[in-house]
Tab-separated table of C-alpha atoms in Angstrom:
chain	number	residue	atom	x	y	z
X	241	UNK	CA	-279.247	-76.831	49.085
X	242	UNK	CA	-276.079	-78.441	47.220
X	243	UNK	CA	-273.009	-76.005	46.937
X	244	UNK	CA	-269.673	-76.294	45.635
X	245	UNK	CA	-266.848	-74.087	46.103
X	246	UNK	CA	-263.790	-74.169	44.319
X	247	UNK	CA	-260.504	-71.899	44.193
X	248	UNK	CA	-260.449	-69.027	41.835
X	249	UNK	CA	-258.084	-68.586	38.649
X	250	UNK	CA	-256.430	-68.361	36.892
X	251	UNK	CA	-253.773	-70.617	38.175
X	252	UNK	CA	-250.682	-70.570	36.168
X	253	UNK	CA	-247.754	-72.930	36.894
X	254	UNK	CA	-244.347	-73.974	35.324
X	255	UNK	CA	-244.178	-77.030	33.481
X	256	UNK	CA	-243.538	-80.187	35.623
X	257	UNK	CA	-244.924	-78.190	38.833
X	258	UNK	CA	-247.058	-79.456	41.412
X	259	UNK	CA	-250.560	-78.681	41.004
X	260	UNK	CA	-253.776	-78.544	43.931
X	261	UNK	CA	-256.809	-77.158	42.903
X	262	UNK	CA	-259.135	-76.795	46.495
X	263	UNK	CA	-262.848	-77.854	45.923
X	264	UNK	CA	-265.422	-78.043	49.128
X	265	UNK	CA	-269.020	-78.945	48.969
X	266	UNK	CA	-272.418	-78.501	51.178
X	267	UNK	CA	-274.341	-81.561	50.263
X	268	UNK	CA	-277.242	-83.434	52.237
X	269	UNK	CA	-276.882	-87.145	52.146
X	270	UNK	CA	-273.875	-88.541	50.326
X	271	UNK	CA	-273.500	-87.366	47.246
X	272	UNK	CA	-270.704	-88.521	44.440
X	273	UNK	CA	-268.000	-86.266	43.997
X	274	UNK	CA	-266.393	-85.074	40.775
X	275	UNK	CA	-264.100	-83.054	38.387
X	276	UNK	CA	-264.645	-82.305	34.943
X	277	UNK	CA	-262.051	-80.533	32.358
X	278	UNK	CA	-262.666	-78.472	29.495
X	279	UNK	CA	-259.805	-78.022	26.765
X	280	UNK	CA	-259.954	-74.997	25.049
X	281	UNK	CA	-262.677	-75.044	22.509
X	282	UNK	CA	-264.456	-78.355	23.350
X	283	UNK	CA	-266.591	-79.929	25.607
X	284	UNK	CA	-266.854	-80.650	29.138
X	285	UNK	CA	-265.317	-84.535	29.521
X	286	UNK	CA	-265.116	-86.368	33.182
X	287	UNK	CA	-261.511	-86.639	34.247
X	288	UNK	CA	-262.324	-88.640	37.501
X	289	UNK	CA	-265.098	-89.454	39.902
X	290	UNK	CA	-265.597	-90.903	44.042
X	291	UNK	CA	-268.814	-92.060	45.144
X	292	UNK	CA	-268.452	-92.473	49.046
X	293	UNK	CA	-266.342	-91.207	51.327
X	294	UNK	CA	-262.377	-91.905	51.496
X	295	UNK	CA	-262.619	-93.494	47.528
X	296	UNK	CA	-259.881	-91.425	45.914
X	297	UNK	CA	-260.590	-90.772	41.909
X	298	UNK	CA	-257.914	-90.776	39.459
X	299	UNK	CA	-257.050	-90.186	35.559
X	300	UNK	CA	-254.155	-88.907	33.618
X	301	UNK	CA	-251.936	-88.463	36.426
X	302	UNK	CA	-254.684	-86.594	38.453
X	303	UNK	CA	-256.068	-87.604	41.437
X	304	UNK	CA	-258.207	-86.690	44.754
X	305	UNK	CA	-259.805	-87.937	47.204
X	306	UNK	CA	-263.471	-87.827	49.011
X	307	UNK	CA	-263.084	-86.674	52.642
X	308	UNK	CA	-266.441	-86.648	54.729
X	309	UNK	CA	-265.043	-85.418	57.308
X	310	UNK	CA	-263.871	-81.586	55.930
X	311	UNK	CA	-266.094	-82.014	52.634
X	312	UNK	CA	-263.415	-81.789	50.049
X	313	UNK	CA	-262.432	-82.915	46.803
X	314	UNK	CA	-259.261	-81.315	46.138
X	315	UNK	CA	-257.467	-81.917	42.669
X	316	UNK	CA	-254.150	-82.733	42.292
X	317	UNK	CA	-251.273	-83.578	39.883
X	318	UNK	CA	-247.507	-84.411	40.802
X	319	UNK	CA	-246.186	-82.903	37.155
X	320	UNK	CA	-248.163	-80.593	35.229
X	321	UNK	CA	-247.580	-80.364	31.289
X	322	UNK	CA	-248.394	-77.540	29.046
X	323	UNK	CA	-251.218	-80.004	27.335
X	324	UNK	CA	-252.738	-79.758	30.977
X	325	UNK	CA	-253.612	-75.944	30.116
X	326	UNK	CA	-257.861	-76.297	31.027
X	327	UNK	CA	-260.270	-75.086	33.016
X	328	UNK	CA	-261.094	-77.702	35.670
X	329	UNK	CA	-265.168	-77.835	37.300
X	330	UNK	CA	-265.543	-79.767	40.634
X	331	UNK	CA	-269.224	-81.026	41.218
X	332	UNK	CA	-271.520	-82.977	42.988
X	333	UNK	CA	-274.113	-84.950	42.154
X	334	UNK	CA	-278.062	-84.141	44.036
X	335	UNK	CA	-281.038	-86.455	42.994
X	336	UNK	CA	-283.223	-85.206	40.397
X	337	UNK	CA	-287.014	-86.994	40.863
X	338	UNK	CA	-287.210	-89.697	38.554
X	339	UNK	CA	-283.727	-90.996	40.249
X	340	UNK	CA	-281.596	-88.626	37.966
X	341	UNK	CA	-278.554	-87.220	39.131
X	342	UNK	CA	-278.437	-83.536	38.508
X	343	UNK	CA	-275.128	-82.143	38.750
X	344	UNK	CA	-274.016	-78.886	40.808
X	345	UNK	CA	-270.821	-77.725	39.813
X	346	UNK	CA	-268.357	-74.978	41.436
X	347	UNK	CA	-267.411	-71.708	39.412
X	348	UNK	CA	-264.194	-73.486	37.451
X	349	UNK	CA	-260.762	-73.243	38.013
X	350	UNK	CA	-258.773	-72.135	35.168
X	351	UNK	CA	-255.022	-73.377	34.817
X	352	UNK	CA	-252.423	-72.233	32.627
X	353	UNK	CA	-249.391	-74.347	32.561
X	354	UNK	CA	-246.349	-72.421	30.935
X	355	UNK	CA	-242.791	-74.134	29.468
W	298	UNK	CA	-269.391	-94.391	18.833
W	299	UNK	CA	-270.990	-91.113	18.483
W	300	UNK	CA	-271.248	-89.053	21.214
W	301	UNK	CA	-274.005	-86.532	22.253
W	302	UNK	CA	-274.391	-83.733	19.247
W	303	UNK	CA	-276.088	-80.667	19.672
W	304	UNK	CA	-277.276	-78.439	17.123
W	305	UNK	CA	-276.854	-75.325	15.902
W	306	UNK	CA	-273.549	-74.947	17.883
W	307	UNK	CA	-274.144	-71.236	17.402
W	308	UNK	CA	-277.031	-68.783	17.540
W	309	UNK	CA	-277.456	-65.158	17.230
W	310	UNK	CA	-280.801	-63.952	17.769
W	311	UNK	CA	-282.689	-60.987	18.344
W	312	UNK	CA	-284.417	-59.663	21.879
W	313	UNK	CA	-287.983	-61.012	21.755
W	314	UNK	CA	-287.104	-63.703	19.224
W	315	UNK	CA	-288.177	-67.222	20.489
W	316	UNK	CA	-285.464	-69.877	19.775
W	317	UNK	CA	-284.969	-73.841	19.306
W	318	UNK	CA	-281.651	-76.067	20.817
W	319	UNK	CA	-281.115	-79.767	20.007
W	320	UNK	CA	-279.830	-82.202	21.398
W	321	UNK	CA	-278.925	-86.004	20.188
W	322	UNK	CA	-278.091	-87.986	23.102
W	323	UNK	CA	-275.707	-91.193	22.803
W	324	UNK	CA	-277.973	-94.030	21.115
W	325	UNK	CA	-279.357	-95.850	24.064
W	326	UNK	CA	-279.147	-93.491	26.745
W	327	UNK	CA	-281.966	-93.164	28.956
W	328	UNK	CA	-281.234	-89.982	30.689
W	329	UNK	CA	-280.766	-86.377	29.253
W	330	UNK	CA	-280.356	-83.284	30.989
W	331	UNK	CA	-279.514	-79.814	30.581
W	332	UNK	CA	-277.277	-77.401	31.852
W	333	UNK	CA	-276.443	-73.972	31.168
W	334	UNK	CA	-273.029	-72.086	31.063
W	335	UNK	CA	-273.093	-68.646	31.418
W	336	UNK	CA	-270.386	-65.713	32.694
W	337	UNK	CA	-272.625	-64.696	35.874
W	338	UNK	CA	-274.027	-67.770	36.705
W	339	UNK	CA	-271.099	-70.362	36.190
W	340	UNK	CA	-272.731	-73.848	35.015
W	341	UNK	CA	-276.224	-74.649	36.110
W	342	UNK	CA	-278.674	-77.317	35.949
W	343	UNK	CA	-281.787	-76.676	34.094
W	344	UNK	CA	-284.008	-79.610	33.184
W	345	UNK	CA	-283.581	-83.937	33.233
W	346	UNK	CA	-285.482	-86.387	31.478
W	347	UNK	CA	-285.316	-90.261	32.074
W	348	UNK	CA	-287.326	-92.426	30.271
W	349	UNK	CA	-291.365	-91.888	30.101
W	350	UNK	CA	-291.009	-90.331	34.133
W	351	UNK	CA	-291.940	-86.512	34.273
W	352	UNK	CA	-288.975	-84.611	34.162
W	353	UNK	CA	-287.322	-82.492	36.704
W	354	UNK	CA	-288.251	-78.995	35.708
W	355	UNK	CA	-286.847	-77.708	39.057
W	356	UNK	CA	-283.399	-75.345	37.492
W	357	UNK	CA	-285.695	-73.738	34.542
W	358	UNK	CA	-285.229	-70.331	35.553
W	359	UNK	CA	-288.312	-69.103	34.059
W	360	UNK	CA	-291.763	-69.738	32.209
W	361	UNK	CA	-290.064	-68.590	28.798
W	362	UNK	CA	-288.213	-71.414	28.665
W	363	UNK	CA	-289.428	-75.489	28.117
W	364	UNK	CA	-287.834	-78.286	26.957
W	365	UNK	CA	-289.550	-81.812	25.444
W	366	UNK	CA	-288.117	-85.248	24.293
W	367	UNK	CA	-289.407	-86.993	21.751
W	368	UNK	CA	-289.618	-90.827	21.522
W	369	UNK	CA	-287.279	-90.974	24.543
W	370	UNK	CA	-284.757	-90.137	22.751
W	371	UNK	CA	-283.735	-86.112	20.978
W	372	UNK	CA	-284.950	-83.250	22.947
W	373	UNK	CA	-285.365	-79.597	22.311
W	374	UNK	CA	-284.903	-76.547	24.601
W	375	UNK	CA	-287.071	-73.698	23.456
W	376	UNK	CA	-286.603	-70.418	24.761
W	377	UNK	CA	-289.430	-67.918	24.098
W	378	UNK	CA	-289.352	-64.301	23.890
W	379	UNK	CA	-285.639	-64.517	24.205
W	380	UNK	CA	-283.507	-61.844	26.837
W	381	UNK	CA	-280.050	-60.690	26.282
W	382	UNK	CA	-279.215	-62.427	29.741
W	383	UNK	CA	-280.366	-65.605	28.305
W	384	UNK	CA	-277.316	-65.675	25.930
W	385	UNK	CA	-274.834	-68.215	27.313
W	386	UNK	CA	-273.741	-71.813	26.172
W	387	UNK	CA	-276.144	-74.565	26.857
W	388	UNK	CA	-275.400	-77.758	27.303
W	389	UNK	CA	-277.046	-81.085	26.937
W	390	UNK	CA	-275.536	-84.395	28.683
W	391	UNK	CA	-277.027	-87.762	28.577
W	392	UNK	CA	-276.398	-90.956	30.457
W	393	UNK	CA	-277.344	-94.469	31.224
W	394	UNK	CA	-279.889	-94.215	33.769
W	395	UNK	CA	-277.879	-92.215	37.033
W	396	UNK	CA	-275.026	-93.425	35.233
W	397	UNK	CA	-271.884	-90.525	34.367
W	398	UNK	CA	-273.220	-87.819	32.541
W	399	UNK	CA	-271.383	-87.575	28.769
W	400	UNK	CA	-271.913	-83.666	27.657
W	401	UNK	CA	-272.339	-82.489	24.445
W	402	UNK	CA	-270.276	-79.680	22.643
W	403	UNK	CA	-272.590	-76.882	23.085
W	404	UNK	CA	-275.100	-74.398	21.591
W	405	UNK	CA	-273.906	-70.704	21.919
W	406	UNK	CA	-276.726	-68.245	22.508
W	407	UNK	CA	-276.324	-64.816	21.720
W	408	UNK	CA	-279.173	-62.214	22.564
W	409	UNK	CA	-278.578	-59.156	20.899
């Protein structure tokens, strides 16, 4: 079945620090690729998205890109700010019948981002 | 616009106590699923609906729990005979068709 592993936390950086956060999936077929944040106290929201191989995602100054060929998804932000302070979900998208797309997300990465 | 709401956003209940989770998708959106959040298990599918098709039971993790929608449109999650590893957050999402997924704030379940 679907799979997603992601890097544990917490992560905690300085402010203005580079940031990676390592995701790699187990998928049949070609699934689309994502990462989702959620701010302290709300809701999961998508940050960014790649539906085939070698598309790269991006949004808010984070990007990453699909690669096929070692099944990653791996975050990353040039300059991390203390508003940045999340925990971040990679997942993957499996059909659901009906031509759904049920999601299968990794165990969340949390990131602290200090002054 | 409005997004997806989900009500109550909290909910203590008792062991053996059957509960009820709703969930108001965006206006127009044809798919809704849900997911559950929980320490052990990380976030998990449970359930999708899309239109009048037969949903995708395939992630409920047991007979106590069921979900409907209504008029294609709010949906419930009942949990029956509730267990104090059934407390987590549970979330709804809907979307347009296999369209991104827009997630809703949440119900947390407490089984005490």
């Amino acid at each position: 079945g679907n799979s997603v592993t992601q890097m544990e936390g917490p992560v905690t950086l300085s402010e203005e620090a580079f940031l990676t956060i390592n995701c790699t999936y187990t998928a049949t077929g070609y699934p689309s690729l994502f990462w989702y944040v959620q701010y302290p106290g709300e809701g999961l929201q998508l940050l960014l998205k790649a539906t085939k191989a070698d598309d790269k995602g991006s949004n808010k100054g984070f990007e990453a890109t699909y690669r096929k060929e070692t099944t990653s998804f791996h975050l990353e932000k040039g300059s991390v700010q203390v508003s940045d302070s999340a925990v971040y979900f990679c997942a993957l998208s499996g059909h659901s019948t009906g031509g759904g797309n049920k999601l299968t997300f990794g165990t969340g990465t949390q990131l602290k981002v200090e002054l | 616009g409005a997004g997806v709401s989900q009500s109550p956003s909290n909910k203590v209940t008792e062991k053996g106590k059957d509960v009820e989770l709703r969930c108001d998708p965006i206006s127009g959106h044809t798919a809704l699923y849900w997911y559950r959040q929980s320490l052990g298990q990380g976030l998990e599918f449970l359930i999708y609906f899309q239109g009048n098709s037969a949903p995708d039971k395939s992630g409920l993790p047991s007979d106590r729990f069921s979900a409907e929608r209504t008029g294609g449109s709010v949906s419930t999650l009942t949990i029956q005979r509730t267990q104090q590893e059934d407390s987590a957050v549970y979330l709804c999402a809907s979307s347009l068709l296999a369209g991104d997924q827009y997630f809703g704030p949440g119900t947390r379940l407490t089984v005490l």
